[in-house]
PDB file of C-alpha atoms in Angstrom:
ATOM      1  CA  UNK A   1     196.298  34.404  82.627  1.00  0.00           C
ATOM      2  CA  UNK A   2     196.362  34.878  86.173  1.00  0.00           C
ATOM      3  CA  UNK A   3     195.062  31.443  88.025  1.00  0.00           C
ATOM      4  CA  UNK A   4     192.422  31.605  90.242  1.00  0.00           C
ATOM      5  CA  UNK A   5     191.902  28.985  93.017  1.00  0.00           C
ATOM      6  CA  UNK A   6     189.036  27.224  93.521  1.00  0.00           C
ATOM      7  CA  UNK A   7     186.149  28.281  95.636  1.00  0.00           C
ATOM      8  CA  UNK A   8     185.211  25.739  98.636  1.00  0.00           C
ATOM      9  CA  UNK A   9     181.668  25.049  99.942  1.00  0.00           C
ATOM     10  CA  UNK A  10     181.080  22.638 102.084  1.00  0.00           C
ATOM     11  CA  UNK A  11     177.329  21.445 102.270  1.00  0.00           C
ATOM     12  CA  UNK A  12     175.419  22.209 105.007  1.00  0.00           C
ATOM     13  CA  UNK A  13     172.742  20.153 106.763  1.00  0.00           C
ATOM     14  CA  UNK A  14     170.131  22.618 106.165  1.00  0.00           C
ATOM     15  CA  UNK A  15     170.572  23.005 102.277  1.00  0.00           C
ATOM     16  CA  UNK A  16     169.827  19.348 102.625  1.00  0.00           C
ATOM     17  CA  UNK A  17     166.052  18.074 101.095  1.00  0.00           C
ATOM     18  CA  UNK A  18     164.267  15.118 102.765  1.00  0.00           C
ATOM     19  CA  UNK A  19     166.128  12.802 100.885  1.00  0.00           C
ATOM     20  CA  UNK A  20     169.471  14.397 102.438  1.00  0.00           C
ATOM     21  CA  UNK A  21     170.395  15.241  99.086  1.00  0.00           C
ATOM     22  CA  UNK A  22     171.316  19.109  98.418  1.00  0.00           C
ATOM     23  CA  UNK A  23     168.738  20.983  97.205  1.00  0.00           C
ATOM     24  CA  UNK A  24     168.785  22.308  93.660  1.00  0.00           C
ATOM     25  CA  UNK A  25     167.621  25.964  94.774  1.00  0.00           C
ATOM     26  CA  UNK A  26     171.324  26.177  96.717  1.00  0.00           C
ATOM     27  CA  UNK A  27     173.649  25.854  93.518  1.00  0.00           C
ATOM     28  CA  UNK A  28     172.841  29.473  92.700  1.00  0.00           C
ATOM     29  CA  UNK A  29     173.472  30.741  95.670  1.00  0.00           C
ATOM     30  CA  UNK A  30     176.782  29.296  96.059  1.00  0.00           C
ATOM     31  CA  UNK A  31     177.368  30.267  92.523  1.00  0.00           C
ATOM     32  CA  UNK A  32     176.733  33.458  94.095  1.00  0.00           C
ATOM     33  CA  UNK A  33     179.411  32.417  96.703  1.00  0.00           C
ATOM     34  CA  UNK A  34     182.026  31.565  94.268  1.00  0.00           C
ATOM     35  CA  UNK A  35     181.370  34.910  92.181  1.00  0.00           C
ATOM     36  CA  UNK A  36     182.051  37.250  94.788  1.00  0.00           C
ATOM     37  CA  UNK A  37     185.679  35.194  96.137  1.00  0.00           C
ATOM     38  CA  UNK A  38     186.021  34.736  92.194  1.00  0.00           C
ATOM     39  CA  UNK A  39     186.284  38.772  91.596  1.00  0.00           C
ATOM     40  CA  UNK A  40     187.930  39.472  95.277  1.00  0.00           C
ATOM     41  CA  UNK A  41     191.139  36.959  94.069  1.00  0.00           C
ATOM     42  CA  UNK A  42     190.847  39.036  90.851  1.00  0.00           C
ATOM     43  CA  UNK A  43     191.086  42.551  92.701  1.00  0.00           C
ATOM     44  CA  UNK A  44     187.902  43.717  92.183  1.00  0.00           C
ATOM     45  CA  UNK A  45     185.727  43.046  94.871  1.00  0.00           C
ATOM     46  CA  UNK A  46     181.864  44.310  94.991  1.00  0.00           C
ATOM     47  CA  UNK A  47     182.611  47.054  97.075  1.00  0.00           C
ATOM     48  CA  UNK A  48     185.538  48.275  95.477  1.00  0.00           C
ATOM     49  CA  UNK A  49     183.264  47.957  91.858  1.00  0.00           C
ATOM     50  CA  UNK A  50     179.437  49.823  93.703  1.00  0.00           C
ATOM     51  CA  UNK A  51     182.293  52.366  95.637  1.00  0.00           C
ATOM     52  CA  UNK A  52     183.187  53.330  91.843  1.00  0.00           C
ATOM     53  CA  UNK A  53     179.821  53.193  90.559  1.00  0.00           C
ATOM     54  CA  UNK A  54     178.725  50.068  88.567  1.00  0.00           C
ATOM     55  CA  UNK A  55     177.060  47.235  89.319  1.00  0.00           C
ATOM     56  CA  UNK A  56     176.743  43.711  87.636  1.00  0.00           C
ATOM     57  CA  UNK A  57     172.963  42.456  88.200  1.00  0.00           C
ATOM     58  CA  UNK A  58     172.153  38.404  86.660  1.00  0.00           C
ATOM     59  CA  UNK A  59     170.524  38.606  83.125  1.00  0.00           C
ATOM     60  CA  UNK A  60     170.250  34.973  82.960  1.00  0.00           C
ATOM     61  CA  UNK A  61     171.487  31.474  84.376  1.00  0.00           C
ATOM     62  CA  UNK A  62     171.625  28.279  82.814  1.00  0.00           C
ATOM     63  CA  UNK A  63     172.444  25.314  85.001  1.00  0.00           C
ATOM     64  CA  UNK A  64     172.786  21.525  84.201  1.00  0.00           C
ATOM     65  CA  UNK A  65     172.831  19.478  87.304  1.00  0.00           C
ATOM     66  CA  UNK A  66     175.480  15.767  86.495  1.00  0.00           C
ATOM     67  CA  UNK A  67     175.417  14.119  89.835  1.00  0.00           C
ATOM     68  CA  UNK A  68     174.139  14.594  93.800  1.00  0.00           C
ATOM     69  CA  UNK A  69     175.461  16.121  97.064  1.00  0.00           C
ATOM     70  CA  UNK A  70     175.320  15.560 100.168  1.00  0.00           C
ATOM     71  CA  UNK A  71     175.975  16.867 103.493  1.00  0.00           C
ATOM     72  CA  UNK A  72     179.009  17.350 104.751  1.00  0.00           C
ATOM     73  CA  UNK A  73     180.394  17.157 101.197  1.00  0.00           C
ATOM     74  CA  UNK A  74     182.825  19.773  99.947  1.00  0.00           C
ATOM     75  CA  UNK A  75     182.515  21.741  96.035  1.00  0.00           C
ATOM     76  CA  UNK A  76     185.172  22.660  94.607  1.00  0.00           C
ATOM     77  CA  UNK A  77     183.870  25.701  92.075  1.00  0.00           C
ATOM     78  CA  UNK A  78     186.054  26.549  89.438  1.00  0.00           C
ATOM     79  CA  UNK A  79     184.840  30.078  87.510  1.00  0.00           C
ATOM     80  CA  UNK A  80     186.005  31.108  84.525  1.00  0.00           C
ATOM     81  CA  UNK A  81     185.422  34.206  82.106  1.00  0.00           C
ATOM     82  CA  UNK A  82     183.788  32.727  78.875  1.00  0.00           C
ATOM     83  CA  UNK A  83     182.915  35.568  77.141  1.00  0.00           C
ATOM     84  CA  UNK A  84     183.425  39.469  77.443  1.00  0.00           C
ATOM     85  CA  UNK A  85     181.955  42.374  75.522  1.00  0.00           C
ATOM     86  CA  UNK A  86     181.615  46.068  75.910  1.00  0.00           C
ATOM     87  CA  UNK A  87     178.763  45.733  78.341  1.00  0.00           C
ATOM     88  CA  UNK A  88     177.777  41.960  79.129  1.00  0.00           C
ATOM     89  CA  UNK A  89     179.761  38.876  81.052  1.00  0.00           C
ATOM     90  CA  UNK A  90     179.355  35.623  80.907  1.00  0.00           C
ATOM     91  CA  UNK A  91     181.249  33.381  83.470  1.00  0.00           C
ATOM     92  CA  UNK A  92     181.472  29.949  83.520  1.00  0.00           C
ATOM     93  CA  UNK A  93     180.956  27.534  86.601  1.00  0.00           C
ATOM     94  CA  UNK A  94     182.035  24.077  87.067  1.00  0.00           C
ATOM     95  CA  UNK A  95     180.956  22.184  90.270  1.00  0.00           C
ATOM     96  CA  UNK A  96     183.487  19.352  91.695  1.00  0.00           C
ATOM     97  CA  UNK A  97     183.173  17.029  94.467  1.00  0.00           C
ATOM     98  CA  UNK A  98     185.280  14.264  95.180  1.00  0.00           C
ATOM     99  CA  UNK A  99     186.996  15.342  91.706  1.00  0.00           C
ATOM    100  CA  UNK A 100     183.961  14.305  90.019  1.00  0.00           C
ATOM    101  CA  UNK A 101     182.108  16.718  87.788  1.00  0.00           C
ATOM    102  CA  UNK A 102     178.731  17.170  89.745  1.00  0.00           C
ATOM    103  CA  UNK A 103     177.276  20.478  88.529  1.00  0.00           C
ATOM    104  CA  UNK A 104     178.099  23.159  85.507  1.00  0.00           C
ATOM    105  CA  UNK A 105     176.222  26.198  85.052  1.00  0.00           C
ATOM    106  CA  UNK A 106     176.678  30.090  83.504  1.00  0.00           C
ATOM    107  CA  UNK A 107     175.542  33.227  84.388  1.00  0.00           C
ATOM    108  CA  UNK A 108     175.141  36.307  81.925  1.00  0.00           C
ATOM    109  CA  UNK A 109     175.757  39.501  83.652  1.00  0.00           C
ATOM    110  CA  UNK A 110     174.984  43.387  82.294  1.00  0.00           C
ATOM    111  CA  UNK A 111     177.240  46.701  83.571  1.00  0.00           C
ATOM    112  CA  UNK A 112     175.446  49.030  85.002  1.00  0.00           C
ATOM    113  CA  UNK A 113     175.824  52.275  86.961  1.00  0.00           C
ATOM    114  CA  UNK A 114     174.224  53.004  90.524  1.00  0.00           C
ATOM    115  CA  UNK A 115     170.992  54.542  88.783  1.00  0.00           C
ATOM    116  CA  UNK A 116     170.381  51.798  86.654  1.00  0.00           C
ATOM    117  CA  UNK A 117     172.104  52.875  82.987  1.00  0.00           C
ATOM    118  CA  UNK A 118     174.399  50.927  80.712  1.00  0.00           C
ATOM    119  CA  UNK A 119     178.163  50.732  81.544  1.00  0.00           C
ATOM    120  CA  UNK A 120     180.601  50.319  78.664  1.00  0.00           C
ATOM    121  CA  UNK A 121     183.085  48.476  80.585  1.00  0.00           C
ATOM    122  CA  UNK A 122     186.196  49.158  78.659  1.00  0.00           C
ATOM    123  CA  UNK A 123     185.569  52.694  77.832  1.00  0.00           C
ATOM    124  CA  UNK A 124     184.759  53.321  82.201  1.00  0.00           C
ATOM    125  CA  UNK A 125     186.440  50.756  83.797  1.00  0.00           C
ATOM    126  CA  UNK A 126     189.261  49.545  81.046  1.00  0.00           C
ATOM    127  CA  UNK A 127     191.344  48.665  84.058  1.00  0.00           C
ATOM    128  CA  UNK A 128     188.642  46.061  85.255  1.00  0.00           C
ATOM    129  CA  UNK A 129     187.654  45.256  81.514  1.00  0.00           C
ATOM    130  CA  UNK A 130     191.331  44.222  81.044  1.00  0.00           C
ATOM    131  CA  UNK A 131     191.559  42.362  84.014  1.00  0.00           C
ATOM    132  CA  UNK A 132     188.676  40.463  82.776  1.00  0.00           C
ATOM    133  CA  UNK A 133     189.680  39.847  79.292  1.00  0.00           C
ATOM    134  CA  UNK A 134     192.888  38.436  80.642  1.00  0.00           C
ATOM    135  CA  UNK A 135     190.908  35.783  82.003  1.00  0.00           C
ATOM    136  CA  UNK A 136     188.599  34.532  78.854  1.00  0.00           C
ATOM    137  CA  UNK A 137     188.861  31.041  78.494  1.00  0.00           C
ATOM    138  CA  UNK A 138     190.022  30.493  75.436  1.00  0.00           C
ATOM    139  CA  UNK A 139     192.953  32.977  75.557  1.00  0.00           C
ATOM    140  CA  UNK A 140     196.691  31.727  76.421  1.00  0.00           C
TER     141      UNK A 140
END
């Protein structure tokens, strides 16, 4: 399994709430963040994956928020591939800060091509399928 570093956010003033606390609304979107640099490191950016064809839309997230952030605080985000099939992914997300466990989440994600129809990764794309499996958690 190839290792992946860690994606780095640092918190910005603005995704700050009243209470200078970061908002909840800005963990997706820097699970977002850490997605994109997550596949890049990988090799398989979202341009090189739309400039052959398939795209990889959010079916679901499920987020559990452990403890606050502030500005200027830096995340750590550690993704991880815990589960792979045919046509669905589902990556993991752990949130650190200050090595303390602050935020863990997943996101479910579909294959499809550019007019909206189901991809079957490893019959398409085995190259990218394989580079995926590679990563599931609980292989060694």
């Amino acid at each position: 399994m190839k290792e992946i570093k860690p994606y780095e956010h640092k918190v910005n003033y603005y995704e700050t709430d009243k209470m200078g606390i970061t908002h909840h609304s800005n963990y997706v979107r820097i699970m977002e963040e850490a997605r994109v640099d997550y596949l890049d490191k990988l090799g398989w950016s979202f341009i090189k994956l739309e400039e052959q064809g398939v795209a990889s839309p959010v079916m679901s997230i499920e987020c559990n928020f452990k403890k606050s952030t502030t500005f200027p605080d830096i995340i750590q985000v550690y993704v991880s591939v815990q589960k792979l099939t045919a046509v669905k992914l589902t990556l993991g997300y752990e949130f650190k800060c200050n090595d303390q466990v602050v935020f863990t989440a997943t996101s479910l994600h579909c294959f499809l091509d550019l007019k909206g129809a189901p991809v079957i990764l490893e019959k398409r794309f085995p190259e990218f399928y394989n580079d995926l499996k590679s990563m599931l958690k609980d292989e060694s």
